[in-house]
Coordinates of C-alpha atoms in Angstrom, one line a residue:
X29 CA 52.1 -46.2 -105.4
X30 CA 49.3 -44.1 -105.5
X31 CA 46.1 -46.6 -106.1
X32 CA 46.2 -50.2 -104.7
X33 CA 43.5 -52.8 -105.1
X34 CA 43.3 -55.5 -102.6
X35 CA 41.3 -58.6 -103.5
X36 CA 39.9 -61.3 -100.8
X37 CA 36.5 -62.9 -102.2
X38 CA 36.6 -65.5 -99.5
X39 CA 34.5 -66.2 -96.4
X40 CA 34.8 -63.8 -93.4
X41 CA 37.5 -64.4 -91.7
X42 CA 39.6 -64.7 -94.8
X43 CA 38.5 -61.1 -95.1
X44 CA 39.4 -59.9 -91.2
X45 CA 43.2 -61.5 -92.3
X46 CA 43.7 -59.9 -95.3
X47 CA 43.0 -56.6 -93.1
X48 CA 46.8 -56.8 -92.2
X49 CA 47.9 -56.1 -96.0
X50 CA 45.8 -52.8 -95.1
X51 CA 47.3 -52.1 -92.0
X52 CA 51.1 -52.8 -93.7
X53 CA 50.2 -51.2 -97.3
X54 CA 49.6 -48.0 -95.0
X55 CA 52.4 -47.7 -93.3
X56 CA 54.7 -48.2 -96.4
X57 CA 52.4 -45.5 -99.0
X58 CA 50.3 -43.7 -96.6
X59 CA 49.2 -41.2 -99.0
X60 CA 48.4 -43.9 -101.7
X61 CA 44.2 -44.6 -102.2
X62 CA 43.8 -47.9 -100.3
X63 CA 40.9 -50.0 -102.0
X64 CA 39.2 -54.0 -100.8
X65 CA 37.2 -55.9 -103.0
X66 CA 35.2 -58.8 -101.3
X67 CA 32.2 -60.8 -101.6
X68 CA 28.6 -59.4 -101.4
X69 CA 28.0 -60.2 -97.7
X70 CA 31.0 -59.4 -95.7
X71 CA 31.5 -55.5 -96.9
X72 CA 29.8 -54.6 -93.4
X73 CA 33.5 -55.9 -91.8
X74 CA 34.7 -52.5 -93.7
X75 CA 31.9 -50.4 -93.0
X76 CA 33.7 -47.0 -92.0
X77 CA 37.4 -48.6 -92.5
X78 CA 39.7 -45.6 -91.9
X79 CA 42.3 -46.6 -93.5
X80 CA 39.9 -47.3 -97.2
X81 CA 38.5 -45.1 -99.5
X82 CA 36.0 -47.7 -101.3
X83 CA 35.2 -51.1 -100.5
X84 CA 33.9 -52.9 -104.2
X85 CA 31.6 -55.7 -103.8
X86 CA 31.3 -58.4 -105.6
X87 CA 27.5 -60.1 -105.7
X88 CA 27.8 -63.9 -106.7
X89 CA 24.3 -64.4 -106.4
X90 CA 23.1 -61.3 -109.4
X91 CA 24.7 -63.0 -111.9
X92 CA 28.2 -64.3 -110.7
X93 CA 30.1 -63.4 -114.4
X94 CA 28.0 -60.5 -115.4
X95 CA 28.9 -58.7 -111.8
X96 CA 32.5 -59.5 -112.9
X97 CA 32.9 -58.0 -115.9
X98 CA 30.7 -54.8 -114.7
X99 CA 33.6 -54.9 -111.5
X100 CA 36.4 -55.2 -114.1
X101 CA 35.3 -52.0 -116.0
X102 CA 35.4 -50.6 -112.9
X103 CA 38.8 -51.6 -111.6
X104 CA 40.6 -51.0 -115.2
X105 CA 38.9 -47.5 -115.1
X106 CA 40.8 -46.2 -111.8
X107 CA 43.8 -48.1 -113.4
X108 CA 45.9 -49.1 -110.6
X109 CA 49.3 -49.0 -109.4
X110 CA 49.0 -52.6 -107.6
X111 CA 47.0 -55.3 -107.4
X112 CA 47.3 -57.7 -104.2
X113 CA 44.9 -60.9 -105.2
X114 CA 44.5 -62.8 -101.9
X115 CA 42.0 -65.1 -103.4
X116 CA 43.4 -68.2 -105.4
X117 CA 40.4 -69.1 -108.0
X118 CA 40.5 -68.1 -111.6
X119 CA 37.4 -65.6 -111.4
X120 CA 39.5 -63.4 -109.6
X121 CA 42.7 -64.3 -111.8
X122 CA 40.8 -62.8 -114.5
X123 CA 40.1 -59.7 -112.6
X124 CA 43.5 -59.5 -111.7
X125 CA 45.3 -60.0 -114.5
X126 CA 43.6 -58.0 -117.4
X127 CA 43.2 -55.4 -114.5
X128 CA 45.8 -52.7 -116.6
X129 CA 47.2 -52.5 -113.1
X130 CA 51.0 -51.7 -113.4
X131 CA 51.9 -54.6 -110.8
X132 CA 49.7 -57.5 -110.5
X133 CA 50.7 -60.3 -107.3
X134 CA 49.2 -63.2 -106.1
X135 CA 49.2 -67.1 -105.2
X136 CA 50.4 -69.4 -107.8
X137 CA 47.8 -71.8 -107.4
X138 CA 45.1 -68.7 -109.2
X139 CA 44.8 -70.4 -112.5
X140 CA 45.8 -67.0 -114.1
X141 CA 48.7 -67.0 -112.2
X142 CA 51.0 -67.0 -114.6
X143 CA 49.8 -63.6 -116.3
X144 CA 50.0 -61.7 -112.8
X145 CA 53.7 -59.9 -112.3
X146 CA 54.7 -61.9 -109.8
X147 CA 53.1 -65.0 -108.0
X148 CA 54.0 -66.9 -104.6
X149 CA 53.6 -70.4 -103.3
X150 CA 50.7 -70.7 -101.2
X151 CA 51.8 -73.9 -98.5
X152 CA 49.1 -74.9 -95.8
X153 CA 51.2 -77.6 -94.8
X154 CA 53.9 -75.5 -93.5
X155 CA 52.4 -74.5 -90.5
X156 CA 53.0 -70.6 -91.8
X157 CA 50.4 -68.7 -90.7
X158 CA 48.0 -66.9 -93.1
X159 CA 48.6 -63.5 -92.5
X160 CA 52.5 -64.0 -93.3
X161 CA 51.3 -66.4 -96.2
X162 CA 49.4 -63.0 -97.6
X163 CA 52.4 -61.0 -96.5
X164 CA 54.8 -62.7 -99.0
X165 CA 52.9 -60.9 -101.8
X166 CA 53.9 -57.3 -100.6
X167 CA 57.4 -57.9 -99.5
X168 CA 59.2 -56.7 -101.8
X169 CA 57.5 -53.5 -101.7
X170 CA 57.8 -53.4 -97.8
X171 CA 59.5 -55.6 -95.6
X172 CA 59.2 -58.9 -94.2
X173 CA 57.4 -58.0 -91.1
X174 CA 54.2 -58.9 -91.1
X175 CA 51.1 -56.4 -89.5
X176 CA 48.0 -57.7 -87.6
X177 CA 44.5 -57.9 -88.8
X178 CA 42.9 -55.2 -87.7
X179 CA 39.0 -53.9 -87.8
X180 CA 37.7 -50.5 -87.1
X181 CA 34.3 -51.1 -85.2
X182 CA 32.3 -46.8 -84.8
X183 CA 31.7 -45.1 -81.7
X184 CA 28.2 -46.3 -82.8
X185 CA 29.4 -49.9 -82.6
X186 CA 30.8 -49.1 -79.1
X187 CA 27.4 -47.5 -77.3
X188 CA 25.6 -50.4 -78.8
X189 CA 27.3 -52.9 -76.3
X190 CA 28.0 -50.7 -74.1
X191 CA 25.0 -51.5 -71.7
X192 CA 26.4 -55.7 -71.9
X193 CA 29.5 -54.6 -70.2
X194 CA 28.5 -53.8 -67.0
X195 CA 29.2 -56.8 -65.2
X196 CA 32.4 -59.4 -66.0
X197 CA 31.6 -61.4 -69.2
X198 CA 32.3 -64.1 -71.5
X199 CA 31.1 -64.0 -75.1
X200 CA 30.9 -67.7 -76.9
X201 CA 30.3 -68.1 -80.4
X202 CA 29.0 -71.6 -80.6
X203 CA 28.5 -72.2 -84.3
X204 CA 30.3 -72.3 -87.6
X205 CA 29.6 -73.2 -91.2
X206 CA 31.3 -76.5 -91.4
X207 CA 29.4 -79.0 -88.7
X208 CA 33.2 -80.9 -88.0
X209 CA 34.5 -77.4 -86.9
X210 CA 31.5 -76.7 -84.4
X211 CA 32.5 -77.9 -81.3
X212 CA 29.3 -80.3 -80.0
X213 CA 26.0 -78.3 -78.2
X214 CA 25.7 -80.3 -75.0
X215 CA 29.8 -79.9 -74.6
X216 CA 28.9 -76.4 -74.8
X217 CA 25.7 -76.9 -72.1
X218 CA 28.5 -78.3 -69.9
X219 CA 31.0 -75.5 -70.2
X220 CA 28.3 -73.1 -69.5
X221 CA 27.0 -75.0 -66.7
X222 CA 30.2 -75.1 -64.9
X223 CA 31.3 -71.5 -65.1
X224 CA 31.1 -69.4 -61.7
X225 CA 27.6 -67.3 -62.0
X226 CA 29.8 -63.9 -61.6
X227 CA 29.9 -64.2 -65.2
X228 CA 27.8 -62.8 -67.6
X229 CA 27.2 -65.2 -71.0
X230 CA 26.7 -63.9 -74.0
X231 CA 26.2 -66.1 -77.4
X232 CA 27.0 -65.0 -80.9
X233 CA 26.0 -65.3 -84.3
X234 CA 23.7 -64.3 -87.3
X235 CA 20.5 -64.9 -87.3
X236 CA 20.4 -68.3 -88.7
X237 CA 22.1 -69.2 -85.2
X238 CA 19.6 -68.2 -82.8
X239 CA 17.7 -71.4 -82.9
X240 CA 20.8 -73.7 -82.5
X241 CA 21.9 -71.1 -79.5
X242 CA 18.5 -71.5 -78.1
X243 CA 18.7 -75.3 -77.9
X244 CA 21.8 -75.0 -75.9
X245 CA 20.1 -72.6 -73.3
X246 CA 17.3 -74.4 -72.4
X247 CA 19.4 -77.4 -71.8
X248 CA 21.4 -75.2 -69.5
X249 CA 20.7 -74.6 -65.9
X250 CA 22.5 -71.1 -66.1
X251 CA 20.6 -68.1 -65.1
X252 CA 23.2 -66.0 -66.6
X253 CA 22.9 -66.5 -70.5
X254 CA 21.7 -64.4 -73.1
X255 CA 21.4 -65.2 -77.1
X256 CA 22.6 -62.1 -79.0
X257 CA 22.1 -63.9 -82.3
X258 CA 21.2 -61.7 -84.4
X259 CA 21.2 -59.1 -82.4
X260 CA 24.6 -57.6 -83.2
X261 CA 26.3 -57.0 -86.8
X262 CA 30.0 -58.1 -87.4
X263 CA 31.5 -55.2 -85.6
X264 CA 29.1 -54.5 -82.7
X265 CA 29.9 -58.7 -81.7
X266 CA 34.1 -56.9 -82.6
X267 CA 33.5 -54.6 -79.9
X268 CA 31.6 -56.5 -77.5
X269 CA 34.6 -59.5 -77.8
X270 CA 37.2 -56.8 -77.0
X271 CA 36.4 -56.4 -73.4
X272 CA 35.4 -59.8 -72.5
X273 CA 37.3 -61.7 -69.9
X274 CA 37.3 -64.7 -72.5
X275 CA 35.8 -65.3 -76.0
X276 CA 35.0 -69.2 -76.7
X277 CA 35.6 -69.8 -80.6
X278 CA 35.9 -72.5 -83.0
X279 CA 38.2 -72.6 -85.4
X280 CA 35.6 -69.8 -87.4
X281 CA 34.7 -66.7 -88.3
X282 CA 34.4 -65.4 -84.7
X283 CA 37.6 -66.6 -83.8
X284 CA 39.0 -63.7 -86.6
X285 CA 37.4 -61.3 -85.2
X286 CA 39.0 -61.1 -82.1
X287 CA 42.1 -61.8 -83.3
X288 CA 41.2 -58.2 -85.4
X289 CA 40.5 -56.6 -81.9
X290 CA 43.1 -58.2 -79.9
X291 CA 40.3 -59.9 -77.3
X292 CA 41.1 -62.6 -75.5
X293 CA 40.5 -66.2 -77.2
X294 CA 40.1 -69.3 -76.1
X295 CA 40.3 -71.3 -79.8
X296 CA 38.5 -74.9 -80.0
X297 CA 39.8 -76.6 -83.0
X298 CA 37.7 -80.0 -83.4
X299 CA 38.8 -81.1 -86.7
X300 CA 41.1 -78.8 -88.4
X301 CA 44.3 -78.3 -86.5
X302 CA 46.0 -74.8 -86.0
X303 CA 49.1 -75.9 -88.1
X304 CA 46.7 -74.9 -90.9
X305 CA 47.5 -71.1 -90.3
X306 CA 44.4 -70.1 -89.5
X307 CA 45.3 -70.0 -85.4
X308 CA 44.0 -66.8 -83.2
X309 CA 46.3 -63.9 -83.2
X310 CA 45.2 -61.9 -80.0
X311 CA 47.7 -61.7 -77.1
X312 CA 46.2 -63.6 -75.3
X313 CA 45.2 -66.7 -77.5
X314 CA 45.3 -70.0 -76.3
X315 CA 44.5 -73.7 -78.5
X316 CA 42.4 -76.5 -77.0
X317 CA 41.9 -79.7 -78.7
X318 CA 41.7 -83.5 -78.2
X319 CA 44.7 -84.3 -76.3
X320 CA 45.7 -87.2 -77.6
X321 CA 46.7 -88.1 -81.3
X322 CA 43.9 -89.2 -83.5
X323 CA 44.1 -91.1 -87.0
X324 CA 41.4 -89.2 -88.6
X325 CA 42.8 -85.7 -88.1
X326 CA 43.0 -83.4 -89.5
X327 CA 39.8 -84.5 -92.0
X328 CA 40.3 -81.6 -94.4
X329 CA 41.2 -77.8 -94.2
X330 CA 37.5 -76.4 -94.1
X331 CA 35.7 -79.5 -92.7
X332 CA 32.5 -81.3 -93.3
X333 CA 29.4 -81.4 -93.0
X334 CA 29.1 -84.4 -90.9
X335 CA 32.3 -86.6 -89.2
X336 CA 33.4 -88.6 -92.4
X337 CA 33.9 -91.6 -89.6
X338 CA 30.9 -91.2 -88.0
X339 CA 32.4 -90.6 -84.3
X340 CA 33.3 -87.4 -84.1
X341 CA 35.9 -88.0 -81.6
X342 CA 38.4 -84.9 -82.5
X343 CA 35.0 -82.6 -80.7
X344 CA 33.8 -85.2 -78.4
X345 CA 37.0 -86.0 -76.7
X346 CA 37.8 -82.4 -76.3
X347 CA 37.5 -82.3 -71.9
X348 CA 35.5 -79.6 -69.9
X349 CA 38.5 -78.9 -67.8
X350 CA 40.5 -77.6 -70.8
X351 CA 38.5 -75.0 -71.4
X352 CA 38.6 -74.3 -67.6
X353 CA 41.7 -73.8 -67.0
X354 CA 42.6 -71.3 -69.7
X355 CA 39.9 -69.4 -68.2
X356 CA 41.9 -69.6 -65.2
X357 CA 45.3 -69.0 -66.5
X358 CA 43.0 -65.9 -68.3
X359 CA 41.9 -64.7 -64.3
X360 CA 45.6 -64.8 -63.4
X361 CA 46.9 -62.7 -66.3
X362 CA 43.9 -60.0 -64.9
X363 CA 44.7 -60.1 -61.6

């Protein structure tokens, strides 16, 4: 194996997961030319990866098909040893499988499946988690142990937050993409306003957050909050998670990210359920989510845009004191 071509096309935090292929190709060919290929978008995740020579992007938006094929030239020029195709849609079937890679693997539900070497089952429903779903395709060539995600955030990234670390914190990353994974805005008011003022908040997110952050501080009577939207890219937020004394995530982007730097999560799935395989990986990771059984969950595995029953009970049933006490249970592992 000396060229490999790992392809994830996905949203972000399908990206951060298919970071452990990197991690595990590595330590099997470790002199073999390690290469990603994701969306236009997320490349800053890889920005300075260690462990990649080139990161390819992929830009949807200039001409989805006509990127493509100029990509394709491109990938059948360094003509590959492997392909790994994490992504299961047929524009990257094609890119896979008339690659002229010697070894082509991926999911069998790619519609070009079937011209890749070898193709796997793909199961959400088995409570597998992704990372060991993405592992199948490379066992054969390694073993069947699975590595962590894993992102490389610069010594750049690092003095950026440095300056927010100098008193305990807690970082909360209030939004996602999908409104019936965001856990609700006054429910996070409430959280903030019961946490002991020794803390430090910080929120996170891009840009497009900082107004719906906003809302939830001026409801709050905290003196202690800060919006960072915006403020931070993808791996300054990385490194800033790492040291908190607890990250508050939905089941999102965020909550990938510090599985990727081992920080400590506390995981608020509203509702998708963590039987998905989506679930935070740090070691110290802990669930919360309605109690109690509920007919309508899970929804769907990405969510919606609003609650298809017009309650929203899988978020709004979620209790304050959950989210308390794994920040306590988080205090006793620290002290």
């Amino acid at each position: 194996m000396k060229k490999i071509l790992i392809i994830q096309t996905a949203f972000l935090g399908d990206v951060v997961l298919a970071t452990a292929l990197v991690e595990k190709l590595h330590a099997f060919y470790p002199e073999a030319k390690l290469d990603f290929l994701l969306r236009k978008g997320n490349e800053a995740l890889l920005k300075g990866h260690p462990l990649l020579r080139e990161v390819l992007i992929w830009d949807k938006q200039q001409g989805k098909y006509k990127s493509l094929l100029k990509l394709l030239k491109q990938v059948r020029a360094e003509q590959y040893d492997l392909v790994v195709n994490v992504q299961r849609f047929g524009a990257t079937g094609i890119m896979t499988a008339f690659s002229g890679a010697k070894e082509t693997v991926g999911f069998e539900k790619n519609p070009f499946s079937r011209l890749f070497t070898r193709r796997y089952v793909h199961d959400v429903k088995s409570g597998t988690h992704e990372v060991e779903r993405n592992d199948m395709l490379i066992q054969s060539l390694t073993n069947a142990i699975p590595s962590k995600p894993k992102l490389y955030p610069s010594q750049i990234d690092f003095a950026k937050v440095q300056d927010l670390k100098q008193e305990p914190f807690i970082c909360m990353a209030p939004t996602s993409v999908w409104f019936t994974k965001q856990y609700p805005p006054e429910q996070w008011v409430q959280l903030i306003n019961s946490l002991d003022t020794k803390y430090k908040i910080y929120l996170l997110g891009s840009p497009a957050d900082k107004s719906h952050c906003d809302a939830i501080i001026s409801q709050s009577s905290s003196q202690q909050v800060e919006n960072l939207c915006g403020q931070l890219n993808l791996l300054q937020s990385a490194a800033l998670m790492r040291d908190a004394v607890l990250n508050y995530v939905n089941d999102s982007g965020p909550m990938h990210l510090a599985s990727a730097l081992n920080a400590p999560t506390c995981a608020i799935y509203c509702s998708t359920v963590p039987r998905f395989g989506f679930g935070p990986l740090s070691g110290f990771a802990h669930v919360v989510e309605r109690q109690e059984p509920l007919y309508c969950r899970p929804c769907g595995l990405h969510g919606y845009r609003a609650c298809p029953e017009g309650h929203f009970k899988c978020a709004r049933e979620i209790r304050n004191e959950q989210l308390l006490q794994v920040l306590e249970v988080r205090e006793m592992e620290r002290s």
